[in-house]
Coordinates of C-alpha atoms and ligand atoms in Angstrom, one line a residue:
M1 CA -52.7 -23.8 82.6
K2 CA -49.0 -24.1 83.4
K3 CA -49.5 -21.7 86.3
L4 CA -52.4 -23.8 87.6
I5 CA -50.3 -26.9 87.4
D6 CA -47.4 -25.2 89.2
F7 CA -49.8 -24.1 91.8
L8 CA -51.3 -27.6 92.2
K9 CA -47.8 -29.1 92.3
F10 CA -46.8 -26.5 94.9
T11 CA -49.9 -27.1 97.0
A12 CA -49.4 -30.9 96.8
G13 CA -45.9 -30.3 98.0
V14 CA -46.9 -28.1 101.0
L15 CA -49.6 -30.6 102.0
A16 CA -47.2 -33.5 101.8
A17 CA -44.7 -31.6 103.8
A18 CA -47.2 -30.8 106.5
N19 CA -48.3 -34.5 106.6
A20 CA -44.8 -35.8 107.0
M21 CA -44.0 -33.5 109.9
A22 CA -40.4 -34.5 109.6
P23 CA -37.6 -32.1 109.9
V24 CA -35.9 -31.7 106.5
P25 CA -32.2 -30.9 106.6
V26 CA -30.8 -28.0 104.9
I27 CA -29.0 -28.1 97.0
I28 CA -31.0 -29.7 100.1
G29 CA -29.3 -32.0 102.4
G30 CA -26.0 -31.5 100.7
N31 CA -22.8 -29.6 101.4
I32 CA -20.7 -26.7 100.1
V33 CA -18.2 -28.4 97.8
A34 CA -14.4 -27.8 97.5
K35 CA -13.9 -24.8 95.2
H36 CA -13.9 -25.9 91.5
S37 CA -14.6 -29.5 92.2
E38 CA -17.2 -29.4 89.4
P39 CA -15.4 -27.4 86.8
Y40 CA -18.0 -28.2 84.1
I41 CA -20.9 -26.4 85.9
L42 CA -22.4 -23.2 84.5
S43 CA -24.3 -20.5 86.3
L44 CA -26.8 -19.0 83.9
Q45 CA -27.3 -15.4 84.7
R46 CA -29.4 -12.4 83.6
S47 CA -28.1 -9.0 84.6
G48 CA -25.7 -10.6 87.0
S49 CA -28.3 -12.8 88.8
H50 CA -28.2 -16.5 88.8
F51 CA -31.5 -18.1 87.6
C52 CA -30.5 -21.7 86.5
G53 CA -27.6 -24.1 86.2
G54 CA -26.1 -25.7 83.2
S55 CA -23.2 -27.8 82.1
L56 CA -20.4 -27.4 79.7
G57 CA -20.6 -30.6 77.7
T58 CA -17.7 -31.7 75.6
F59 CA -17.7 -28.7 73.3
V60 CA -16.3 -25.5 74.8
S61 CA -18.8 -23.3 72.9
K62 CA -21.9 -25.3 73.8
G63 CA -23.8 -25.7 77.1
V64 CA -26.6 -28.0 78.2
T65 CA -29.5 -26.9 80.3
A66 CA -33.2 -27.4 80.8
A67 CA -35.7 -26.0 78.3
H68 CA -37.8 -24.5 81.1
C69 CA -34.8 -22.2 81.9
Y70 CA -35.4 -20.5 78.5
Y71 CA -35.0 -16.8 77.8
S72 CA -34.8 -15.5 74.3
S73 CA -32.0 -13.1 75.1
G74 CA -29.8 -11.6 77.7
V75 CA -28.4 -14.8 79.1
T76 CA -24.8 -15.1 80.2
A77 CA -23.2 -18.5 80.8
V78 CA -20.7 -18.2 83.7
A79 CA -18.0 -20.9 84.1
G80 CA -15.3 -21.3 86.7
A81 CA -17.5 -19.9 89.5
H82 CA -17.7 -21.1 93.1
N83 CA -19.2 -18.1 95.0
I84 CA -21.6 -16.4 92.6
K85 CA -22.1 -13.4 94.8
Q86 CA -18.4 -12.5 94.7
S87 CA -16.4 -11.4 91.7
E88 CA -14.0 -14.2 91.2
S89 CA -10.9 -14.1 89.0
T90 CA -11.5 -17.7 88.0
T91 CA -14.7 -17.0 86.2
Q92 CA -15.2 -16.7 82.4
K93 CA -18.5 -15.2 81.2
I94 CA -19.8 -15.7 77.7
Q95 CA -23.1 -14.6 76.3
V96 CA -25.5 -17.1 75.0
D97 CA -26.1 -16.6 71.3
T98 CA -28.8 -19.1 70.8
F99 CA -30.9 -20.8 73.5
R100 CA -32.2 -23.8 71.6
R101 CA -34.9 -25.7 73.3
H102 CA -35.8 -29.2 72.3
P103 CA -38.5 -28.8 69.6
N104 CA -40.8 -31.2 71.4
Y105 CA -40.5 -29.6 74.8
N106 CA -43.9 -29.2 76.5
S107 CA -44.2 -26.7 79.3
R108 CA -47.3 -28.4 80.7
T109 CA -45.9 -32.0 81.0
L110 CA -42.2 -30.9 81.0
I111 CA -41.4 -33.7 78.6
N112 CA -38.2 -33.1 76.6
D113 CA -37.0 -30.5 79.2
I114 CA -33.6 -30.1 77.6
A115 CA -31.9 -27.2 75.7
V116 CA -28.5 -26.5 74.1
L117 CA -26.8 -23.1 74.6
L118 CA -24.8 -22.0 71.6
L119 CA -22.3 -19.5 73.0
R120 CA -21.0 -16.4 71.3
S121 CA -17.4 -17.7 71.8
S122 CA -15.6 -20.6 73.4
F123 CA -14.5 -21.0 77.0
V124 CA -10.8 -21.5 77.5
I125 CA -10.1 -24.7 79.3
D126 CA -8.0 -24.2 82.5
D127 CA -7.9 -25.4 86.1
Y128 CA -11.4 -24.0 86.7
V129 CA -13.3 -24.6 83.5
V130 CA -13.3 -28.2 82.1
P131 CA -16.0 -29.7 80.0
I132 CA -17.7 -33.0 81.0
S133 CA -18.3 -35.9 78.7
L134 CA -21.8 -37.1 77.9
P135 CA -22.7 -40.8 78.1
A136 CA -23.5 -42.9 75.0
H137 CA -26.9 -42.4 73.5
Q138 CA -29.7 -44.5 75.0
N139 CA -33.2 -45.2 73.8
N140 CA -34.6 -46.1 77.2
E141 CA -34.1 -45.8 80.9
W142 CA -30.6 -47.1 81.5
M143 CA -29.3 -46.3 85.0
P144 CA -29.9 -49.0 87.6
N145 CA -32.3 -48.5 90.4
G146 CA -30.3 -47.4 93.4
A147 CA -27.3 -46.0 91.4
D148 CA -25.6 -43.2 93.3
V149 CA -25.6 -39.9 91.3
R150 CA -24.6 -36.4 92.2
V151 CA -26.5 -33.2 91.7
C152 CA -25.1 -29.8 92.1
G153 CA -26.2 -26.2 92.0
W154 CA -26.7 -22.8 93.6
G155 CA -30.4 -23.4 94.2
N156 CA -32.5 -23.1 97.3
T157 CA -31.0 -25.0 100.3
S158 CA -34.3 -25.0 102.3
S159 CA -37.3 -27.1 101.5
S160 CA -39.6 -24.9 103.7
S161 CA -38.4 -21.3 102.9
S162 CA -36.0 -19.5 100.6
N163 CA -32.3 -19.7 101.3
Y164 CA -30.2 -19.1 98.2
P165 CA -26.6 -19.8 98.9
S166 CA -23.6 -18.0 97.4
E167 CA -21.4 -21.1 97.2
L168 CA -21.9 -24.2 95.1
H169 CA -23.6 -27.1 96.8
C170 CA -23.8 -30.8 95.8
V171 CA -25.6 -33.8 97.1
N172 CA -25.6 -37.5 96.3
V173 CA -28.9 -39.2 95.7
D174 CA -30.1 -42.6 94.4
I175 CA -31.7 -43.4 91.1
V176 CA -35.3 -44.4 91.6
S177 CA -36.6 -46.5 88.7
N178 CA -39.3 -45.0 86.6
S179 CA -41.7 -47.8 87.5
I180 CA -41.4 -47.1 91.2
C181 CA -41.3 -43.3 90.7
N182 CA -44.4 -43.5 88.6
D183 CA -46.5 -45.7 90.8
R184 CA -49.6 -44.5 92.6
S185 CA -47.8 -43.7 95.9
H186 CA -45.3 -41.5 94.0
Y187 CA -45.7 -39.5 90.8
N188 CA -48.6 -41.6 89.5
G189 CA -47.8 -41.5 85.8
E190 CA -46.2 -38.1 85.5
I191 CA -42.8 -39.5 84.8
L192 CA -42.5 -39.5 81.0
K193 CA -40.0 -41.0 78.6
G194 CA -36.7 -39.0 78.9
M195 CA -37.2 -38.3 82.6
F196 CA -35.6 -40.1 85.5
C197 CA -36.1 -39.7 89.3
A198 CA -33.4 -39.5 92.0
G199 CA -33.7 -39.0 95.7
I200 CA -33.8 -40.9 98.9
L201 CA -37.0 -42.8 98.3
D202 CA -39.7 -42.6 101.0
V203 CA -37.2 -40.8 103.3
G204 CA -36.5 -37.5 101.5
G205 CA -34.2 -34.8 102.8
K206 CA -31.8 -34.8 99.9
D207 CA -32.8 -33.1 96.6
A208 CA -32.3 -30.4 94.1
C209 CA -34.6 -27.4 94.5
Q210 CA -35.6 -24.1 92.8
G211 CA -32.6 -22.5 91.2
D212 CA -30.8 -25.8 90.5
S213 CA -32.8 -26.3 87.3
G214 CA -30.8 -27.1 84.2
G215 CA -27.8 -28.0 86.3
P216 CA -25.8 -31.2 86.2
V217 CA -26.4 -34.7 87.5
T218 CA -23.3 -36.8 87.2
Y219 CA -22.7 -40.5 87.3
N220 CA -19.4 -42.3 86.6
G221 CA -17.8 -39.0 85.7
Q222 CA -20.3 -38.2 83.0
L223 CA -23.2 -35.8 82.6
V224 CA -26.3 -37.9 82.9
G225 CA -29.0 -35.4 83.9
A226 CA -30.3 -31.9 83.9
T227 CA -32.4 -30.8 86.9
S228 CA -36.0 -30.5 85.8
W229 CA -38.8 -30.5 88.4
G230 CA -40.4 -32.1 91.5
Y231 CA -43.3 -31.6 93.9
G232 CA -41.8 -29.3 96.5
C233 CA -38.2 -30.2 97.4
A234 CA -36.7 -33.1 99.3
Q235 CA -40.0 -34.7 100.2
A236 CA -40.2 -38.4 101.0
K237 CA -42.7 -39.4 98.4
Y238 CA -41.4 -37.1 95.6
P239 CA -37.8 -37.5 94.5
G240 CA -36.3 -34.9 92.1
V241 CA -37.1 -35.4 88.5
Y242 CA -34.3 -35.0 85.9
T243 CA -34.0 -35.0 82.1
D244 CA -32.1 -38.1 80.9
V245 CA -29.2 -36.5 79.0
A246 CA -28.2 -39.9 77.4
M247 CA -31.6 -40.1 75.7
F248 CA -31.0 -36.7 74.1
K249 CA -27.4 -37.3 73.3
N250 CA -27.9 -37.4 69.5
W251 CA -30.1 -34.3 69.6
I252 CA -27.5 -32.4 71.7
D253 CA -24.7 -33.4 69.4
S254 CA -26.5 -32.3 66.3
Q255 CA -27.1 -28.8 67.5
Ligands
LIG301 N1 -37.9 -26.3 88.5 C1 -36.9 -26.0 89.4 C2 -36.0 -24.9 88.9 O1 -36.4 -24.1 88.1 C3 -36.1 -27.2 89.8 C4 -36.9 -28.0 90.8 C5 -36.2 -29.2 91.2 N2 -37.0 -29.7 92.2 C6 -36.7 -30.8 92.9 N3 -37.5 -31.1 93.9 N4 -35.7 -31.6 92.6 O2 -35.0 -24.5 89.5

């Protein structure tokens, strides 16, 4: 079922892209950032290969990522990285002891797409590895429509093919209120409680993409989101969809 949904989502994305016939700039539409400008970001790796992002939130032995990034074992959290294809002296690598998905995560709807990584030991805070604070707990959508947030990762930089970068990319996008994102001309009801949208509405060109999942969205210096899903990448009608970290703050803290 999940595969079918993914396929349908993918197909919808391809069709929408073909319809738009607009060039989409090569995160998508963002830039390589200054080294270690996001010292809280984690690259989650298996056998040395990046597969998802994550964040080091407040506790140095605990990461935050998306539930759909789950593997039962063999995951290493890498902090202090910039170029993940090089061996960098700034990196610290710690194995994930427990990859704890939210108990109510649903892989079909992607509701509650959040997970906590309990690490085998603690990262040492230095110039390259610094945790980021989480916002106060919220019970509902709380960021204003149009707010400027930043999303970062080592994910695909192309919306039409595969181009996985070595260096960290970030892009700034705008919060799109759930009511707009959920209307019939956008996600038509698929945006559920605990999700938020961000992009350049009805324009596209800036977005997270495959490989950015689980990675950070920041706003006012706090970790407000984890990259979750979208129809294709950077499409005008389909902003990126993120897990609202503030709405899971109490659950994250209690892990
Ligand atoms: N699910 C993707 C991943 O596993 C992230 C997709 C984000 N897509 C988007 N259009 N913002 O990496």
